[in-house]
mmCIF file of C-alpha atoms in Angstrom:
data_model
loop_
_atom_site.group_PDB
_atom_site.id
_atom_site.type_symbol
_atom_site.label_atom_id
_atom_site.label_comp_id
_atom_site.label_asym_id
_atom_site.label_seq_id
_atom_site.Cartn_x
_atom_site.Cartn_y
_atom_site.Cartn_z
ATOM 1 C CA MET A 1085 -26.134 -29.350 4.584
ATOM 2 C CA ASN A 1086 -26.430 -30.828 0.907
ATOM 3 C CA GLU A 1087 -26.644 -29.009 -2.243
ATOM 4 C CA ARG A 1088 -30.622 -29.113 -2.234
ATOM 5 C CA GLN A 1089 -30.614 -27.677 1.287
ATOM 6 C CA LEU A 1090 -28.390 -24.964 0.367
ATOM 7 C CA ILE A 1091 -30.398 -24.032 -2.470
ATOM 8 C CA LYS A 1092 -33.650 -23.938 -0.269
ATOM 9 C CA HIS A 1093 -31.647 -22.085 2.216
ATOM 10 C CA VAL A 1094 -30.980 -19.417 -0.639
ATOM 11 C CA GLN A 1095 -34.579 -19.364 -1.372
ATOM 12 C CA GLN A 1096 -35.548 -18.469 2.172
ATOM 13 C CA GLN A 1097 -32.712 -15.774 2.323
ATOM 14 C CA TYR A 1098 -34.331 -14.319 -0.534
ATOM 15 C CA SER A 1099 -38.135 -14.668 0.406
ATOM 16 C CA TRP A 1100 -38.428 -10.991 0.363
ATOM 17 C CA LEU A 1101 -37.923 -11.217 -3.503
ATOM 18 C CA LYS A 1102 -40.271 -14.245 -3.658
ATOM 19 C CA VAL A 1103 -37.708 -16.246 -5.712
ATOM 20 C CA ASN A 1104 -38.907 -19.815 -6.875
ATOM 21 C CA LEU A 1105 -36.701 -22.816 -6.491
ATOM 22 C CA GLU A 1106 -35.184 -22.514 -10.111
ATOM 23 C CA GLN A 1107 -34.208 -18.988 -9.442
ATOM 24 C CA ALA A 1108 -32.762 -19.843 -6.182
ATOM 25 C CA GLU A 1109 -30.493 -22.510 -7.846
ATOM 26 C CA ARG A 1110 -29.162 -19.943 -10.009
ATOM 27 C CA ILE A 1111 -28.632 -17.441 -7.101
ATOM 28 C CA TYR A 1112 -26.788 -20.478 -5.549
ATOM 29 C CA ARG A 1113 -24.581 -21.034 -8.546
ATOM 30 C CA PHE A 1114 -23.912 -17.305 -8.617
ATOM 31 C CA GLU A 1115 -22.699 -17.291 -5.121
ATOM 32 C CA GLN A 1116 -20.684 -20.308 -5.867
ATOM 33 C CA ASP A 1117 -18.832 -18.347 -8.908
ATOM 34 C CA LYS A 1118 -18.582 -15.313 -6.739
ATOM 35 C CA ASN A 1119 -16.667 -17.075 -3.998
ATOM 36 C CA LEU A 1120 -14.239 -19.296 -6.005
ATOM 37 C CA PRO A 1121 -11.122 -19.481 -4.092
ATOM 38 C CA SER A 1122 -8.075 -17.590 -5.516
ATOM 39 C CA ASN A 1123 -4.752 -16.183 -3.969
ATOM 40 C CA THR A 1124 -4.419 -13.628 -6.603
ATOM 41 C CA HIS A 1125 -7.953 -12.654 -7.958
ATOM 42 C CA TYR A 1126 -10.657 -10.942 -5.943
ATOM 43 C CA PHE A 1127 -13.401 -8.397 -6.279
ATOM 44 C CA SER A 1128 -13.374 -5.238 -5.030
ATOM 45 C CA GLU A 1129 -16.656 -4.511 -3.108
ATOM 46 C CA TRP A 1130 -17.767 -2.038 -5.949
ATOM 47 C CA GLU A 1131 -17.177 -5.098 -8.408
ATOM 48 C CA GLU A 1132 -18.800 -7.564 -6.352
ATOM 49 C CA TRP A 1133 -21.826 -5.478 -6.618
ATOM 50 C CA ASP A 1134 -21.693 -5.023 -10.346
ATOM 51 C CA PHE A 1135 -21.201 -8.650 -10.755
ATOM 52 C CA GLU A 1136 -24.356 -9.202 -8.429
ATOM 53 C CA ARG A 1137 -26.238 -6.848 -10.174
ATOM 54 C CA ALA A 1138 -25.561 -8.356 -13.800
ATOM 55 C CA SER A 1139 -26.317 -11.679 -12.559
ATOM 56 C CA PHE A 1140 -29.759 -10.984 -10.587
ATOM 57 C CA GLN A 1141 -30.640 -9.139 -13.595
ATOM 58 C CA ALA A 1142 -30.334 -12.063 -15.846
ATOM 59 C CA ILE A 1143 -32.155 -14.255 -13.116
ATOM 60 C CA LEU A 1144 -34.928 -12.249 -11.739
ATOM 61 C CA THR A 1145 -38.109 -10.689 -13.210
ATOM 62 C CA SER A 1146 -38.359 -7.337 -14.059
ATOM 63 C CA GLU A 1147 -40.643 -6.917 -11.016
ATOM 64 C CA GLN A 1148 -38.347 -8.493 -8.612
ATOM 65 C CA PHE A 1149 -35.290 -6.850 -10.060
ATOM 66 C CA ALA A 1150 -36.707 -3.328 -9.573
ATOM 67 C CA LYS A 1151 -37.487 -4.338 -5.749
ATOM 68 C CA TYR A 1152 -33.637 -5.664 -5.774
ATOM 69 C CA GLU A 1153 -32.441 -2.641 -7.205
ATOM 70 C CA GLU A 1154 -34.200 -0.214 -4.894
ATOM 71 C CA ARG A 1155 -32.777 -2.111 -1.955
ATOM 72 C CA GLN A 1156 -29.349 -2.568 -3.618
ATOM 73 C CA LYS A 1157 -29.008 1.498 -4.145
ATOM 74 C CA GLU A 1158 -29.744 2.045 -0.438
ATOM 75 C CA VAL A 1159 -26.891 -0.230 0.451
ATOM 76 C CA ILE A 1160 -24.539 1.203 -1.795
ATOM 77 C CA ARG A 1161 -25.571 4.622 -0.783
ATOM 78 C CA ASN A 1162 -24.789 3.953 2.651
ATOM 79 C CA ALA A 1163 -21.176 2.509 1.939
ATOM 80 C CA GLN A 1164 -20.519 5.559 0.007
ATOM 81 C CA ILE A 1165 -21.604 7.981 3.002
ATOM 82 C CA SER A 1166 -19.510 5.461 4.900
ATOM 83 C CA ARG A 1167 -16.281 6.167 3.229
ATOM 84 C CA VAL A 1168 -16.616 9.935 2.568
ATOM 85 C CA GLU A 1169 -17.044 10.150 6.386
ATOM 86 C CA GLU A 1170 -13.982 8.025 6.995
ATOM 87 C CA ASP A 1171 -11.893 10.033 4.534
ATOM 88 C CA LYS A 1172 -12.944 13.514 6.299
ATOM 89 C CA ALA A 1173 -11.657 12.325 9.360
ATOM 90 C CA ARG A 1174 -7.967 11.940 7.822
ATOM 91 C CA GLN A 1175 -7.333 15.394 7.121
ATOM 92 C CA LYS A 1176 -4.664 15.607 10.212
ATOM 93 C CA GLU A 1177 -2.540 12.611 8.445
ATOM 94 C CA ILE A 1178 -2.015 14.875 5.351
ATOM 95 C CA ALA A 1179 -0.505 17.703 7.755
ATOM 96 C CA TYR A 1180 1.534 14.960 9.586
ATOM 97 C CA HIS A 1181 3.093 13.574 6.211
ATOM 98 C CA GLN A 1182 3.809 16.841 4.756
ATOM 99 C CA ARG A 1183 5.817 17.904 7.803
ATOM 100 C CA LEU A 1184 7.486 14.368 7.655
ATOM 101 C CA LEU A 1185 8.767 14.998 4.110
ATOM 102 C CA GLU A 1186 10.079 18.387 5.187
ATOM 103 C CA ILE A 1187 11.822 16.840 8.023
ATOM 104 C CA TYR A 1188 13.716 14.601 5.605
ATOM 105 C CA ASP A 1189 14.498 17.623 3.301
ATOM 106 C CA GLN A 1190 16.024 18.836 6.369
ATOM 107 C CA ILE A 1191 18.218 15.790 7.625
ATOM 108 C CA LEU A 1192 19.027 14.280 3.961
ATOM 109 C CA PRO A 1193 21.622 17.111 3.003
ATOM 110 C CA ASP A 1194 23.966 16.028 5.590
ATOM 111 C CA PHE A 1195 24.100 12.622 4.092
ATOM 112 C CA PHE A 1196 25.387 14.191 0.730
ATOM 113 C CA LYS A 1197 27.821 16.470 2.407
ATOM 114 C CA ASN A 1198 29.652 13.678 4.688
ATOM 115 C CA PRO A 1199 32.779 12.644 3.435
ATOM 116 C CA ARG A 1200 32.631 9.472 4.911
ATOM 117 C CA ILE A 1201 29.651 8.591 2.598
ATOM 118 C CA ASN A 1202 30.767 10.028 -0.420
ATOM 119 C CA ASN A 1203 33.803 7.822 -1.001
ATOM 120 C CA PRO A 1204 34.910 5.103 -3.430
ATOM 121 C CA ILE A 1205 33.456 2.275 -1.412
ATOM 122 C CA PHE A 1206 29.828 3.732 -1.549
ATOM 123 C CA PHE A 1207 29.778 5.137 -5.088
ATOM 124 C CA GLU A 1208 32.352 3.471 -7.651
ATOM 125 C CA ASP A 1209 30.580 0.268 -8.393
ATOM 126 C CA THR A 1210 28.606 -0.004 -11.913
ATOM 127 C CA LYS A 1211 26.218 -2.416 -10.058
ATOM 128 C CA ILE A 1212 25.000 0.718 -7.634
ATOM 129 C CA ASP A 1213 23.859 2.320 -11.125
ATOM 130 C CA PHE A 1214 21.757 -0.985 -12.013
ATOM 131 C CA LEU A 1215 20.416 -1.228 -8.676
ATOM 132 C CA LYS A 1216 19.462 2.357 -8.479
ATOM 133 C CA ALA A 1217 17.579 2.041 -11.945
ATOM 134 C CA GLU A 1218 15.897 -0.894 -10.666
ATOM 135 C CA TYR A 1219 14.808 0.794 -7.735
ATOM 136 C CA LYS A 1220 13.403 3.673 -9.946
ATOM 137 C CA ARG A 1221 11.326 1.009 -11.813
ATOM 138 C CA TYR A 1222 10.171 -0.495 -8.491
ATOM 139 C CA LEU A 1223 8.837 3.335 -7.611
ATOM 140 C CA THR A 1224 7.032 3.434 -10.875
ATOM 141 C CA GLU A 1225 5.398 0.345 -10.557
ATOM 142 C CA THR A 1226 4.398 0.765 -6.966
ATOM 143 C CA LYS A 1227 2.943 4.087 -7.786
ATOM 144 C CA LYS A 1228 0.861 2.541 -10.424
ATOM 145 C CA ALA A 1229 -0.321 -0.054 -8.191
ATOM 146 C CA LEU A 1230 -1.128 2.481 -5.425
ATOM 147 C CA LEU A 1231 -3.528 4.331 -8.141
ATOM 148 C CA VAL A 1232 -5.282 1.374 -9.556
ATOM 149 C CA ASP A 1233 -6.021 0.111 -6.163
ATOM 150 C CA HIS A 1234 -7.124 3.169 -4.757
ATOM 151 C CA PHE A 1235 -9.833 3.767 -7.523
ATOM 152 C CA ARG A 1236 -10.723 0.097 -7.745
ATOM 153 C CA PHE A 1237 -11.548 0.188 -3.943
ATOM 154 C CA CYS A 1238 -12.345 3.757 -3.217
ATOM 155 C CA ARG A 1239 -13.393 5.260 -6.785
ATOM 156 C CA THR A 1240 -13.598 9.203 -6.184
ATOM 157 C CA LEU A 1241 -14.901 8.903 -2.647
ATOM 158 C CA MET A 1242 -11.721 9.154 -0.694
ATOM 159 C CA PRO A 1243 -9.421 11.944 -2.046
ATOM 160 C CA ARG A 1244 -7.513 12.682 1.125
ATOM 161 C CA THR A 1245 -6.835 9.060 1.274
ATOM 162 C CA LEU A 1246 -5.437 9.206 -2.086
ATOM 163 C CA LYS A 1247 -3.430 12.139 -0.856
ATOM 164 C CA ILE A 1248 -1.964 10.395 1.991
ATOM 165 C CA SER A 1249 -0.945 7.356 -0.041
ATOM 166 C CA LEU A 1250 0.785 9.771 -2.477
ATOM 167 C CA LEU A 1251 2.749 11.354 0.159
ATOM 168 C CA GLN A 1252 3.765 8.321 1.724
ATOM 169 C CA HIS A 1253 4.976 7.023 -1.632
ATOM 170 C CA LYS A 1254 6.736 10.006 -1.974
ATOM 171 C CA LEU A 1255 8.983 9.327 1.053
ATOM 172 C CA SER A 1256 10.168 6.231 -0.764
ATOM 173 C CA TYR A 1257 11.773 8.752 -3.180
ATOM 174 C CA VAL A 1258 13.134 10.837 -0.778
ATOM 175 C CA TRP A 1259 14.526 7.917 1.492
ATOM 176 C CA PRO A 1260 14.687 4.836 -0.392
ATOM 177 C CA ASP A 1261 12.709 1.779 1.061
ATOM 178 C CA TYR A 1262 15.377 -0.952 0.664
ATOM 179 C CA PHE A 1263 13.416 -3.120 3.021
ATOM 180 C CA SER A 1264 10.254 -3.244 0.723
ATOM 181 C CA PHE A 1265 12.171 -2.942 -2.472
ATOM 182 C CA LYS A 1266 14.192 -6.191 -1.476
ATOM 183 C CA ARG A 1267 11.115 -7.990 -1.207
ATOM 184 C CA ARG A 1268 10.052 -7.347 -4.803
ATOM 185 C CA MET A 1269 13.176 -7.824 -6.541
ATOM 186 C CA ASP A 1270 13.577 -10.332 -9.395
ATOM 187 C CA GLU A 1271 16.644 -12.733 -9.269
ATOM 188 C CA PRO A 1272 19.124 -10.473 -11.296
ATOM 189 C CA THR A 1273 18.330 -7.506 -8.892
ATOM 190 C CA LYS A 1274 18.443 -9.630 -5.784
ATOM 191 C CA ALA A 1275 21.794 -11.255 -6.853
ATOM 192 C CA THR A 1276 23.298 -7.514 -7.386
ATOM 193 C CA ALA A 1277 21.937 -6.655 -3.847
ATOM 194 C CA LEU A 1278 23.336 -9.297 -2.377
ATOM 195 C CA TYR A 1279 26.672 -8.576 -3.474
ATOM 196 C CA LEU A 1280 26.629 -4.905 -2.591
ATOM 197 C CA GLU A 1281 25.252 -6.039 0.841
ATOM 198 C CA LYS A 1282 28.453 -8.136 1.380
ATOM 199 C CA LYS A 1283 30.630 -5.057 0.277
ATOM 200 C CA LEU A 1284 29.266 -2.891 2.697
ATOM 201 C CA PHE A 1285 30.112 -5.298 5.592
ATOM 202 C CA TYR A 1286 33.327 -3.629 5.482
ATOM 203 C CA ILE A 1287 32.210 -0.122 5.878
ATOM 204 C CA ALA A 1288 33.503 1.709 9.134
ATOM 205 C CA ASP A 1289 31.664 1.717 12.180
ATOM 206 C CA GLU A 1290 32.189 5.540 12.355
ATOM 207 C CA THR A 1291 30.299 5.705 8.898
ATOM 208 C CA TYR A 1292 27.330 3.722 10.340
ATOM 209 C CA GLU A 1293 27.215 5.576 13.650
ATOM 210 C CA PHE A 1294 26.691 8.932 11.582
ATOM 211 C CA VAL A 1295 23.883 7.095 9.714
ATOM 212 C CA THR A 1296 22.256 5.880 12.909
ATOM 213 C CA LYS A 1297 22.868 9.321 14.592
ATOM 214 C CA LYS A 1298 21.041 11.047 11.860
ATOM 215 C CA MET A 1299 18.215 8.472 11.932
ATOM 216 C CA ASP A 1300 17.944 8.997 15.524
ATOM 217 C CA GLU A 1301 17.611 12.772 14.989
ATOM 218 C CA LEU A 1302 14.906 12.217 12.386
ATOM 219 C CA ASN A 1303 12.966 9.524 14.470
ATOM 220 C CA SER A 1304 13.021 12.060 17.294
ATOM 221 C CA LEU A 1305 11.810 15.005 15.070
ATOM 222 C CA ASN A 1306 9.090 12.606 13.660
ATOM 223 C CA GLU A 1307 8.041 11.767 17.051
ATOM 224 C CA GLU A 1308 7.680 15.431 17.802
ATOM 225 C CA ASN A 1309 5.760 15.868 14.479
ATOM 226 C CA HIS A 1310 3.343 12.976 15.368
ATOM 227 C CA ARG A 1311 2.428 14.321 18.959
ATOM 228 C CA GLU A 1312 2.164 18.058 17.630
ATOM 229 C CA ILE A 1313 -0.257 17.139 14.638
ATOM 230 C CA MET A 1314 -2.023 13.886 15.688
ATOM 231 C CA LYS A 1315 -2.249 15.060 19.387
ATOM 232 C CA THR A 1316 -1.170 11.585 20.521
ATOM 233 C CA PHE A 1317 1.588 9.476 20.707
ATOM 234 C CA SER A 1318 1.857 5.696 22.004
ATOM 235 C CA GLY A 1319 4.991 4.371 20.849
ATOM 236 C CA PRO A 1320 7.394 4.490 17.823
ATOM 237 C CA VAL A 1321 5.704 5.913 14.806
ATOM 238 C CA ILE A 1322 7.248 3.391 12.267
ATOM 239 C CA THR A 1323 6.986 -0.315 13.103
ATOM 240 C CA TYR A 1324 7.678 -1.971 9.902
ATOM 241 C CA GLY A 1325 10.917 -3.046 8.889
ATOM 242 C CA PRO A 1326 14.052 -5.018 9.650
ATOM 243 C CA ASP A 1327 14.461 -7.008 13.289
ATOM 244 C CA THR A 1328 17.692 -8.064 14.040
ATOM 245 C CA PRO A 1329 20.728 -5.437 14.611
ATOM 246 C CA GLN A 1330 22.422 -6.893 11.435
ATOM 247 C CA GLU A 1331 19.260 -6.607 9.255
ATOM 248 C CA ILE A 1332 18.880 -2.982 10.619
ATOM 249 C CA ARG A 1333 22.508 -1.923 9.667
ATOM 250 C CA GLN A 1334 22.123 -3.637 6.346
ATOM 251 C CA THR A 1335 18.910 -2.044 5.575
ATOM 252 C CA LEU A 1336 20.036 1.539 6.432
ATOM 253 C CA LEU A 1337 23.468 1.284 4.538
ATOM 254 C CA MET A 1338 21.800 -0.102 1.541
ATOM 255 C CA SER A 1339 19.049 2.790 1.767
ATOM 256 C CA VAL A 1340 22.034 5.323 2.098
ATOM 257 C CA LEU A 1341 23.583 3.533 -0.966
ATOM 258 C CA LEU A 1342 20.472 4.101 -3.271
ATOM 259 C CA LEU A 1343 20.003 7.776 -2.047
ATOM 260 C CA ASP A 1344 20.214 9.931 -5.022
ATOM 261 C CA LYS A 1345 18.979 13.557 -5.004
ATOM 262 C CA ASP A 1346 18.890 13.657 -8.704
ATOM 263 C CA GLN A 1347 17.677 10.179 -10.018
ATOM 264 C CA TYR A 1348 14.509 9.932 -7.905
ATOM 265 C CA GLY A 1349 13.421 13.841 -7.877
ATOM 266 C CA TRP A 1350 13.501 14.057 -4.040
ATOM 267 C CA GLN A 1351 13.241 17.679 -4.023
ATOM 268 C CA ASP A 1352 10.284 18.035 -6.588
#
């Protein structure tokens, strides 16, 4: 289809507004701008509707625009109702994540009491303080992104969804999410992390066995939590993370390395 044919197609698409060929061409130009390709910039649904409204107000006559706005208000109203209903259905997830945080509060004190973990290999390197400070900054950045994205895409329509997102984020304070953190590091932070990863290679097998045993205990409690609250269970609750045994060991030990009951406020 050439451009002229595409414009004629737009005219047919908006025949309910009785747009003329010039108006159809301007709507076509608007759609070209709306659909500009980008890997980093994109509209939320609400922003796209605002952009369309502002553009159509300049293209249509007052009579056409009144007809357009009447239909568009119905589209937006239906979208709002859909999101409110979707949010209502997520109440159980709040209870699930609250209980999950309680499970971590139950398990984590054992890490701070264990003499194998509280030893110089783990805690006497100044690079650890640097990495913890960077992780704390990462937590702040990701929380701000979470809040901005929620209100950008959901506005005030989905308070339960927001609460779930914040509970999930709080878990990253309680149990450091090294796997995600590593993928967001700048080069100096990554260099420090790699140095510490190599150092942790020499951690005794007994220490790692303690960590895996506690994580198995935690996962077992979480599976029970999922069955009890969500009333269903079809496999592991958590599927996102490292794959190979070496990556799992490295990620677990680096998460333990970042554990800090004072720095991140895991009991707040």
